[in-house]
Amino acid sequence: MTEQAPAPTDKPAPKGPPPRVFSGMQPSGTLHLGNYMGALKTWVDLVDESRRTGLDCIFCIVDQHAITVDYDVKELRAKVVDAAVCYLAAGIDPAQCTLFVQSHVPQHTELAWYFNTIMPMGELGRMTQFKEKSEQHRQSVSTGLFTYPLLMAADILLYRATIVPVGEDQVQHLEFSREVARKFNGRFTPKRARPTFPEPAPRLSATPRIMGLDGMHKMSKSRGNEIGLLEEDASIRKKLKGAFTDPQRMRRDDPGRPEICNIYTMHRAVSPPALVEEVQRSCTSASWGCGDCKEALGNNLSAHLTPIRLKAKELTAKPEQVHDTLADGARRCRAIAEETMREVRDRMGLVPAKG
Ligand code: TYM
């Protein structure tokens, strides 16, 4: 009998685990449309994508970042739950991803400390968010506000996440996190070993920068120029009436420039594509005035946000369910985090406790 050549195998090469997504938000009160259109909507899309691709999505409420500026102790407790309610109501499905509170996983601050020891101060001083916030909180600028990007790098690298959905204002912090990963790998990863940390990249939405109603600064709670994610329709419409648009549109028949108008940007986030096109055409031809664009936006925001508002009301009435979701998430994250930390401590030469 002649020996048969083995049949060629069509088996695909063994694949590594699916990429991991990580992102977080500060619990600074109910989220606003900047948080939603710049980041949270992308989180929801990634969770949906994970059903097909197996992406591992982890989302965090970064309470330890929120305490780097003055805050009210009692309010912080409520705000953490409010943030979780917003995530869940916006469509983050806890059966499909992991949701947790940063302070429930102590490895975040441990890793941040190690990063403190390898990153030079000069790089931290260049961070735009630090410059802006230290300007806003001039009376007391904490050391935590200065070292904030190290904790953010730890949040991401602890889970070896490579996809980080954020708004444009966080891109600089992501560059910094990549620099931290490179520094650590260069100094502590043994030759020929797999790098301790992969380099994470931002994933931006189509509307990564939402301006505030004042048209001067990005939308943010601390500037009081925001529309809340859970705000009632009537209040949103009222705020839109006074919202800044294209300063060149002085009269009703002046043609507008949608590309610089925040109302148009918000249409792009929530309106159906055909309407977005209509707004674009009607603005440049001046067949619509700013009031028409705002009214159409008010209608679409109402259609988009009403189900989120209703779901949030339901969840607020069941805080136990929200706490259970967060506890499950923390349990899973502590296990992943400890695995990374064992390797980090070992590579840095720290001796494990006996037993
Ligand atoms: P935070 O809490 O300020 O904002 C949460 C998310 O919302 C985005 N965002 C905006 N996007 C567009 N337009 C706006 N006006 C707007 N305002 C806020 C932010 O870009 C962000 O994605 N340092 C982070 C929190 C953080 C984090 C992390 C993020 C801590 N650790 C790890 C990702 C990964 C922050 O202060 O975001």
GROMACS .gro file of C-alpha atoms and ligand atoms in nm:
model
  392
    1MET     CA    1   0.000   0.000   0.000
    2THR     CA    2   0.139   0.334  -0.094
    3GLU     CA    3   0.138   0.587   0.181
    4GLN     CA    4  -0.101   0.872   0.112
    5ALA     CA    5   0.016   1.226   0.149
    6PRO     CA    6  -0.169   1.387   0.436
    7ALA     CA    7  -0.467   1.590   0.316
    8PRO     CA    8  -0.395   1.964   0.330
    9THR     CA    9  -0.568   2.110   0.633
   10ASP     CA   10  -0.796   2.410   0.574
   11LYS     CA   11  -0.792   2.488   0.942
   12PRO     CA   12  -0.730   2.859   0.998
   13ALA     CA   13  -0.418   2.947   1.193
   14PRO     CA   14  -0.495   2.963   1.566
   15LYS     CA   15  -0.617   3.311   1.656
   16GLY     CA   16  -0.545   3.504   1.973
   17PRO     CA   17  -0.826   3.626   2.195
   18PRO     CA   18  -1.055   3.890   2.038
   19PRO     CA   19  -0.943   4.251   2.087
   20ARG     CA   20  -1.049   4.421   2.404
   21VAL     CA   21  -1.232   4.755   2.424
   22PHE     CA   22  -1.198   4.975   2.733
   23SER     CA   23  -1.340   5.316   2.812
   24GLY     CA   24  -1.462   5.520   3.106
   25MET     CA   25  -1.641   5.836   3.210
   26GLN     CA   26  -1.626   6.045   3.521
   27PRO     CA   27  -1.942   6.037   3.730
   28SER     CA   28  -1.990   6.413   3.714
   29GLY     CA   29  -2.371   6.409   3.727
   30THR     CA   30  -2.609   6.301   3.453
   31LEU     CA   31  -2.420   6.267   3.128
   32HIS     CA   32  -2.463   6.533   2.859
   33LEU     CA   33  -2.501   6.516   2.483
   34GLY     CA   34  -2.125   6.570   2.437
   35ASN     CA   35  -2.055   6.249   2.635
   36TYR     CA   36  -2.327   6.070   2.441
   37MET     CA   37  -2.249   6.184   2.086
   38GLY     CA   38  -1.871   6.184   2.139
   39ALA     CA   39  -1.833   5.850   2.317
   40LEU     CA   40  -2.130   5.662   2.464
   41LYS     CA   41  -2.297   5.607   2.127
   42THR     CA   42  -1.975   5.444   2.002
   43TRP     CA   43  -1.971   5.221   2.311
   44VAL     CA   44  -2.321   5.102   2.224
   45ASP     CA   45  -2.214   5.035   1.862
   46LEU     CA   46  -1.910   4.838   1.981
   47VAL     CA   47  -2.125   4.627   2.214
   48ASP     CA   48  -2.351   4.552   1.916
   49GLU     CA   49  -2.046   4.469   1.705
   50SER     CA   50  -1.922   4.237   1.980
   51ARG     CA   51  -2.223   4.009   1.921
   52ARG     CA   52  -2.075   3.928   1.579
   53THR     CA   53  -1.703   3.961   1.640
   54GLY     CA   54  -1.654   3.857   2.001
   55LEU     CA   55  -1.491   4.190   2.096
   56ASP     CA   56  -1.456   4.202   2.474
   57CYS     CA   57  -1.603   4.536   2.589
   58ILE     CA   58  -1.527   4.673   2.936
   59PHE     CA   59  -1.672   5.005   3.055
   60CYS     CA   60  -1.587   5.183   3.374
   61ILE     CA   61  -1.719   5.460   3.597
   62VAL     CA   62  -1.396   5.637   3.689
   63ASP     CA   63  -1.480   5.764   4.037
   64GLN     CA   64  -1.114   5.797   4.137
   65HIS     CA   65  -1.060   6.044   3.854
   66ALA     CA   66  -1.363   6.245   3.968
   67ILE     CA   67  -1.209   6.311   4.312
   68THR     CA   68  -0.906   6.493   4.170
   69VAL     CA   69  -1.105   6.819   4.189
   70ASP     CA   70  -1.329   6.955   4.466
   71TYR     CA   71  -1.639   6.738   4.512
   72ASP     CA   72  -1.925   6.667   4.747
   73VAL     CA   73  -1.896   6.329   4.924
   74LYS     CA   74  -2.271   6.256   4.937
   75GLU     CA   75  -2.327   6.366   4.580
   76LEU     CA   76  -2.047   6.144   4.450
   77ARG     CA   77  -2.229   5.833   4.576
   78ALA     CA   78  -2.545   5.927   4.388
   79LYS     CA   79  -2.355   6.029   4.076
   80VAL     CA   80  -2.188   5.690   4.042
   81VAL     CA   81  -2.530   5.524   4.026
   82ASP     CA   82  -2.660   5.796   3.791
   83ALA     CA   83  -2.371   5.729   3.553
   84ALA     CA   84  -2.440   5.354   3.555
   85VAL     CA   85  -2.809   5.425   3.486
   86CYS     CA   86  -2.713   5.643   3.187
   87TYR     CA   87  -2.484   5.375   3.041
   88LEU     CA   88  -2.750   5.105   3.075
   89ALA     CA   89  -3.037   5.324   2.954
   90ALA     CA   90  -2.839   5.430   2.646
   91GLY     CA   91  -2.817   5.064   2.543
   92ILE     CA   92  -2.507   4.918   2.711
   93ASP     CA   93  -2.624   4.559   2.754
   94PRO     CA   94  -2.464   4.409   3.067
   95ALA     CA   95  -2.525   4.059   2.934
   96GLN     CA   96  -2.291   4.140   2.646
   97CYS     CA   97  -2.018   4.345   2.815
   98THR     CA   98  -1.865   4.430   3.153
   99LEU     CA   99  -1.955   4.738   3.355
  100PHE     CA  100  -1.786   4.835   3.682
  101VAL     CA  101  -1.668   5.110   3.916
  102GLN     CA  102  -1.295   5.196   3.913
  103SER     CA  103  -1.251   5.203   4.293
  104HIS     CA  104  -1.388   4.847   4.318
  105VAL     CA  105  -1.072   4.722   4.145
  106PRO     CA  106  -0.774   4.840   4.354
  107GLN     CA  107  -0.521   4.727   4.093
  108HIS     CA  108  -0.593   5.049   3.895
  109THR     CA  109  -0.426   5.269   4.155
  110GLU     CA  110  -0.150   5.015   4.214
  111LEU     CA  111  -0.053   5.014   3.845
  112ALA     CA  112  -0.084   5.393   3.831
  113TRP     CA  113   0.175   5.414   4.111
  114TYR     CA  114   0.422   5.202   3.915
  115PHE     CA  115   0.366   5.426   3.611
  116ASN     CA  116   0.435   5.727   3.838
  117THR     CA  117   0.782   5.589   3.884
  118ILE     CA  118   0.865   5.562   3.514
  119MET     CA  119   0.711   5.873   3.355
  120PRO     CA  120   0.885   6.212   3.370
  121MET     CA  121   0.690   6.509   3.511
  122GLY     CA  122   0.749   6.721   3.201
  123GLU     CA  123   0.516   6.509   2.989
  124LEU     CA  124   0.233   6.545   3.242
  125GLY     CA  125   0.267   6.921   3.250
  126ARG     CA  126   0.198   6.936   2.877
  127MET     CA  127  -0.150   6.779   2.902
  128THR     CA  128  -0.420   7.017   2.779
  129GLN     CA  129  -0.685   6.885   3.020
  130PHE     CA  130  -0.451   6.952   3.315
  131LYS     CA  131  -0.386   7.306   3.195
  132GLU     CA  132  -0.759   7.377   3.149
  133LYS     CA  133  -0.869   7.219   3.477
  134SER     CA  134  -0.594   7.375   3.685
  135GLU     CA  135  -0.705   7.709   3.542
  136GLN     CA  136  -1.068   7.636   3.643
  137HIS     CA  137  -0.976   7.514   3.996
  138ARG     CA  138  -0.702   7.765   4.063
  139GLN     CA  139  -0.753   7.777   4.442
  140SER     CA  140  -0.636   7.417   4.487
  141VAL     CA  141  -0.470   7.212   4.218
  142SER     CA  142  -0.422   6.862   4.358
  143THR     CA  143  -0.131   6.635   4.275
  144GLY     CA  144  -0.396   6.386   4.161
  145LEU     CA  145  -0.510   6.628   3.891
  146PHE     CA  146  -0.150   6.643   3.766
  147THR     CA  147  -0.095   6.264   3.767
  148TYR     CA  148  -0.447   6.193   3.633
  149PRO     CA  149  -0.318   6.066   3.292
  150LEU     CA  150  -0.112   5.797   3.467
  151LEU     CA  151  -0.427   5.656   3.627
  152MET     CA  152  -0.601   5.672   3.290
  153ALA     CA  153  -0.311   5.481   3.129
  154ALA     CA  154  -0.337   5.225   3.410
  155ASP     CA  155  -0.715   5.188   3.350
  156ILE     CA  156  -0.655   5.091   2.989
  157LEU     CA  157  -0.329   4.894   3.012
  158LEU     CA  158  -0.443   4.688   3.311
  159TYR     CA  159  -0.683   4.514   3.071
  160ARG     CA  160  -0.440   4.522   2.776
  161ALA     CA  161  -0.716   4.696   2.581
  162THR     CA  162  -0.633   4.816   2.230
  163ILE     CA  163  -0.958   4.995   2.131
  164VAL     CA  164  -1.055   5.299   2.337
  165PRO     CA  165  -1.373   5.481   2.229
  166VAL     CA  166  -1.344   5.844   2.343
  167GLY     CA  167  -1.417   6.199   2.229
  168GLU     CA  168  -1.150   6.414   2.068
  169ASP     CA  169  -1.047   6.580   2.396
  170GLN     CA  170  -0.905   6.248   2.521
  171VAL     CA  171  -0.683   6.178   2.221
  172GLN     CA  172  -0.381   6.341   2.387
  173HIS     CA  173  -0.426   6.118   2.692
  174LEU     CA  174  -0.432   5.816   2.461
  175GLU     CA  175  -0.103   5.923   2.303
  176PHE     CA  176   0.035   5.950   2.654
  177SER     CA  177  -0.094   5.600   2.740
  178ARG     CA  178   0.087   5.462   2.434
  179GLU     CA  179   0.404   5.633   2.553
  180VAL     CA  180   0.361   5.471   2.898
  181ALA     CA  181   0.322   5.127   2.733
  182ARG     CA  182   0.637   5.183   2.523
  183LYS     CA  183   0.839   5.301   2.824
  184PHE     CA  184   0.731   5.007   3.039
  185ASN     CA  185   0.789   4.753   2.762
  186GLY     CA  186   1.130   4.900   2.682
  187ARG     CA  187   1.247   4.893   3.041
  188PHE     CA  188   1.084   4.583   3.188
  189THR     CA  189   0.991   4.335   2.915
  190PRO     CA  190   1.261   4.066   2.884
  191LYS     CA  191   1.416   4.029   2.537
  192ARG     CA  192   1.212   3.808   2.305
  193ALA     CA  193   0.917   3.798   2.552
  194ARG     CA  194   0.575   3.926   2.441
  195PRO     CA  195   0.546   4.298   2.526
  196THR     CA  196   0.381   4.344   2.864
  197PHE     CA  197   0.137   4.600   2.720
  198PRO     CA  198  -0.006   4.648   2.370
  199GLU     CA  199  -0.041   5.009   2.249
  200PRO     CA  200  -0.403   5.131   2.269
  201ALA     CA  201  -0.563   5.349   2.000
  202PRO     CA  202  -0.859   5.587   2.024
  203ARG     CA  203  -1.181   5.505   1.839
  204LEU     CA  204  -1.353   5.833   1.753
  205SER     CA  205  -1.720   5.877   1.666
  206ALA     CA  206  -1.831   6.072   1.358
  207THR     CA  207  -1.899   6.364   1.595
  208PRO     CA  208  -1.600   6.359   1.831
  209ARG     CA  209  -1.632   6.718   1.949
  210ILE     CA  210  -1.969   6.865   2.050
  211MET     CA  211  -1.960   7.232   2.132
  212GLY     CA  212  -2.161   7.380   2.419
  213LEU     CA  213  -2.471   7.595   2.374
  214ASP     CA  214  -2.246   7.901   2.413
  215GLY     CA  215  -2.051   7.805   2.101
  216MET     CA  216  -1.729   7.903   2.283
  217HIS     CA  217  -1.619   7.586   2.459
  218LYS     CA  218  -1.679   7.213   2.419
  219MET     CA  219  -1.996   7.098   2.590
  220SER     CA  220  -1.923   7.023   2.955
  221LYS     CA  221  -2.106   7.013   3.284
  222SER     CA  222  -1.849   7.234   3.456
  223ARG     CA  223  -1.911   7.517   3.206
  224GLY     CA  224  -2.290   7.492   3.241
  225ASN     CA  225  -2.330   7.499   2.861
  226GLU     CA  226  -2.473   7.149   2.829
  227ILE     CA  227  -2.789   6.964   2.732
  228GLY     CA  228  -2.843   6.666   2.963
  229LEU     CA  229  -2.891   6.321   2.817
  230LEU     CA  230  -3.204   6.275   3.030
  231GLU     CA  231  -3.343   6.627   3.000
  232GLU     CA  232  -3.715   6.667   2.918
  233ASP     CA  233  -3.810   6.761   2.559
  234ALA     CA  234  -3.948   7.105   2.649
  235SER     CA  235  -3.627   7.202   2.827
  236ILE     CA  236  -3.413   7.079   2.535
  237ARG     CA  237  -3.619   7.279   2.283
  238LYS     CA  238  -3.591   7.589   2.498
  239LYS     CA  239  -3.213   7.553   2.524
  240LEU     CA  240  -3.182   7.493   2.149
  241LYS     CA  241  -3.365   7.820   2.078
  242GLY     CA  242  -3.081   8.012   2.246
  243ALA     CA  243  -2.800   7.794   2.110
  244PHE     CA  244  -2.511   7.955   1.923
  245THR     CA  245  -2.501   7.885   1.546
  246ASP     CA  246  -2.305   8.028   1.251
  247PRO     CA  247  -2.223   8.392   1.340
  248GLN     CA  248  -2.232   8.484   0.972
  249ARG     CA  249  -2.605   8.405   0.950
  250MET     CA  250  -2.725   8.746   1.063
  251ARG     CA  251  -3.048   8.748   0.860
  252ARG     CA  252  -3.296   8.473   0.772
  253ASP     CA  253  -3.178   8.456   0.407
  254ASP     CA  254  -2.803   8.457   0.474
  255PRO     CA  255  -2.662   8.120   0.354
  256GLY     CA  256  -2.508   7.920   0.639
  257ARG     CA  257  -2.197   7.701   0.680
  258PRO     CA  258  -2.313   7.369   0.825
  259GLU     CA  259  -1.955   7.247   0.873
  260ILE     CA  260  -1.899   7.503   1.149
  261CYS     CA  261  -2.248   7.485   1.303
  262ASN     CA  262  -2.299   7.277   1.618
  263ILE     CA  263  -2.669   7.226   1.535
  264TYR     CA  264  -2.566   7.051   1.213
  265THR     CA  265  -2.309   6.840   1.403
  266MET     CA  266  -2.580   6.726   1.644
  267HIS     CA  267  -2.807   6.642   1.349
  268ARG     CA  268  -2.528   6.417   1.221
  269ALA     CA  269  -2.531   6.231   1.552
  270VAL     CA  270  -2.905   6.165   1.582
  271SER     CA  271  -3.095   6.242   1.260
  272PRO     CA  272  -3.163   6.000   0.974
  273PRO     CA  273  -2.914   6.045   0.681
  274ALA     CA  274  -3.183   6.187   0.446
  275LEU     CA  275  -3.266   6.461   0.696
  276VAL     CA  276  -2.897   6.537   0.757
  277GLU     CA  277  -2.864   6.595   0.382
  278GLU     CA  278  -3.173   6.813   0.378
  279VAL     CA  279  -3.041   7.025   0.666
  280GLN     CA  280  -2.709   7.063   0.483
  281ARG     CA  281  -2.880   7.171   0.158
  282SER     CA  282  -3.136   7.396   0.323
  283CYS     CA  283  -2.871   7.569   0.534
  284THR     CA  284  -2.631   7.643   0.247
  285SER     CA  285  -2.916   7.761   0.021
  286ALA     CA  286  -3.080   7.953   0.308
  287SER     CA  287  -3.417   7.793   0.231
  288TRP     CA  288  -3.424   7.704   0.603
  289GLY     CA  289  -3.341   7.948   0.878
  290CYS     CA  290  -3.154   7.847   1.195
  291GLY     CA  291  -3.492   7.816   1.371
  292ASP     CA  292  -3.603   7.548   1.121
  293CYS     CA  293  -3.281   7.346   1.171
  294LYS     CA  294  -3.326   7.374   1.548
  295GLU     CA  295  -3.688   7.265   1.537
  296ALA     CA  296  -3.601   6.959   1.328
  297LEU     CA  297  -3.319   6.878   1.572
  298GLY     CA  298  -3.557   6.914   1.868
  299ASN     CA  299  -3.791   6.660   1.703
  300ASN     CA  300  -3.513   6.412   1.634
  301LEU     CA  301  -3.359   6.446   1.976
  302SER     CA  302  -3.700   6.377   2.123
  303ALA     CA  303  -3.741   6.062   1.912
  304HIS     CA  304  -3.390   5.947   1.996
  305LEU     CA  305  -3.377   6.033   2.366
  306THR     CA  306  -3.732   5.957   2.487
  307PRO     CA  307  -3.675   5.578   2.505
  308ILE     CA  308  -3.344   5.640   2.688
  309ARG     CA  309  -3.519   5.869   2.938
  310LEU     CA  310  -3.795   5.613   3.000
  311LYS     CA  311  -3.547   5.330   3.048
  312ALA     CA  312  -3.346   5.547   3.290
  313LYS     CA  313  -3.660   5.610   3.499
  314GLU     CA  314  -3.721   5.236   3.516
  315LEU     CA  315  -3.362   5.164   3.623
  316THR     CA  316  -3.354   5.443   3.881
  317ALA     CA  317  -3.645   5.268   4.052
  318LYS     CA  318  -3.437   4.947   4.077
  319PRO     CA  319  -3.100   5.054   4.223
  320GLU     CA  320  -3.037   4.700   4.354
  321GLN     CA  321  -3.029   4.568   3.999
  322VAL     CA  322  -2.778   4.837   3.901
  323HIS     CA  323  -2.555   4.758   4.203
  324ASP     CA  324  -2.566   4.385   4.118
  325THR     CA  325  -2.452   4.457   3.761
  326LEU     CA  326  -2.162   4.666   3.893
  327ALA     CA  327  -2.065   4.398   4.146
  328ASP     CA  328  -2.057   4.128   3.875
  329GLY     CA  329  -1.844   4.355   3.658
  330ALA     CA  330  -1.596   4.428   3.937
  331ARG     CA  331  -1.558   4.058   4.014
  332ARG     CA  332  -1.460   3.982   3.655
  333CYS     CA  333  -1.230   4.285   3.630
  334ARG     CA  334  -1.044   4.207   3.953
  335ALA     CA  335  -0.954   3.865   3.813
  336ILE     CA  336  -0.824   4.007   3.482
  337ALA     CA  337  -0.643   4.288   3.662
  338GLU     CA  338  -0.469   4.058   3.909
  339GLU     CA  339  -0.336   3.845   3.625
  340THR     CA  340  -0.177   4.152   3.465
  341MET     CA  341  -0.042   4.276   3.798
  342ARG     CA  342   0.126   3.947   3.878
  343GLU     CA  343   0.325   3.983   3.557
  344VAL     CA  344   0.392   4.355   3.617
  345ARG     CA  345   0.518   4.303   3.973
  346ASP     CA  346   0.737   4.016   3.861
  347ARG     CA  347   0.883   4.209   3.567
  348MET     CA  348   0.955   4.507   3.791
  349GLY     CA  349   1.140   4.287   4.040
  350LEU     CA  350   0.892   4.305   4.328
  351VAL     CA  351   0.903   3.996   4.546
  352PRO     CA  352   0.569   3.816   4.588
  353ALA     CA  353   0.449   3.759   4.946
  354LYS     CA  354   0.512   3.403   5.057
  355GLY     CA  355   0.203   3.183   5.039
  356TYM     P1  356  -1.494   6.261   3.066
  356TYM     O1  357  -1.560   6.201   3.185
  356TYM     O2  358  -1.459   6.404   3.071
  356TYM     O3  359  -1.581   6.238   2.939
  356TYM     C1  360  -1.632   6.109   2.908
  356TYM     C2  361  -1.628   6.087   2.758
  356TYM     O4  362  -1.707   6.184   2.691
  356TYM     C3  363  -1.629   6.250   2.591
  356TYM     N1  364  -1.673   6.391   2.583
  356TYM     C4  365  -1.702   6.456   2.471
  356TYM     N2  366  -1.702   6.415   2.342
  356TYM     C5  367  -1.739   6.508   2.249
  356TYM     N3  368  -1.776   6.635   2.278
  356TYM     C6  369  -1.777   6.679   2.406
  356TYM     N4  370  -1.815   6.802   2.434
  356TYM     C7  371  -1.739   6.588   2.509
  356TYM     N5  372  -1.729   6.597   2.644
  356TYM     C8  373  -1.689   6.476   2.688
  356TYM     C9  374  -1.486   6.239   2.639
  356TYM     O5  375  -1.394   6.252   2.534
  356TYM    C10  376  -1.485   6.100   2.700
  356TYM     O6  377  -1.466   6.001   2.601
  356TYM     N6  378  -1.024   6.102   3.126
  356TYM    C11  379  -1.156   6.066   3.081
  356TYM    C12  380  -1.215   5.947   3.154
  356TYM    C13  381  -1.128   5.825   3.158
  356TYM    C14  382  -1.107   5.734   3.052
  356TYM    C15  383  -1.022   5.632   3.104
  356TYM    C16  384  -1.151   5.729   2.919
  356TYM    C17  385  -1.060   5.780   3.266
  356TYM     N7  386  -0.998   5.665   3.233
  356TYM    C18  387  -0.980   5.527   3.026
  356TYM    C19  388  -1.108   5.621   2.842
  356TYM    C20  389  -1.024   5.523   2.895
  356TYM    C21  390  -1.250   6.183   3.102
  356TYM     O7  391  -1.226   6.268   3.184
  356TYM     O8  392  -1.364   6.177   3.030
   0.00000   0.00000   0.00000
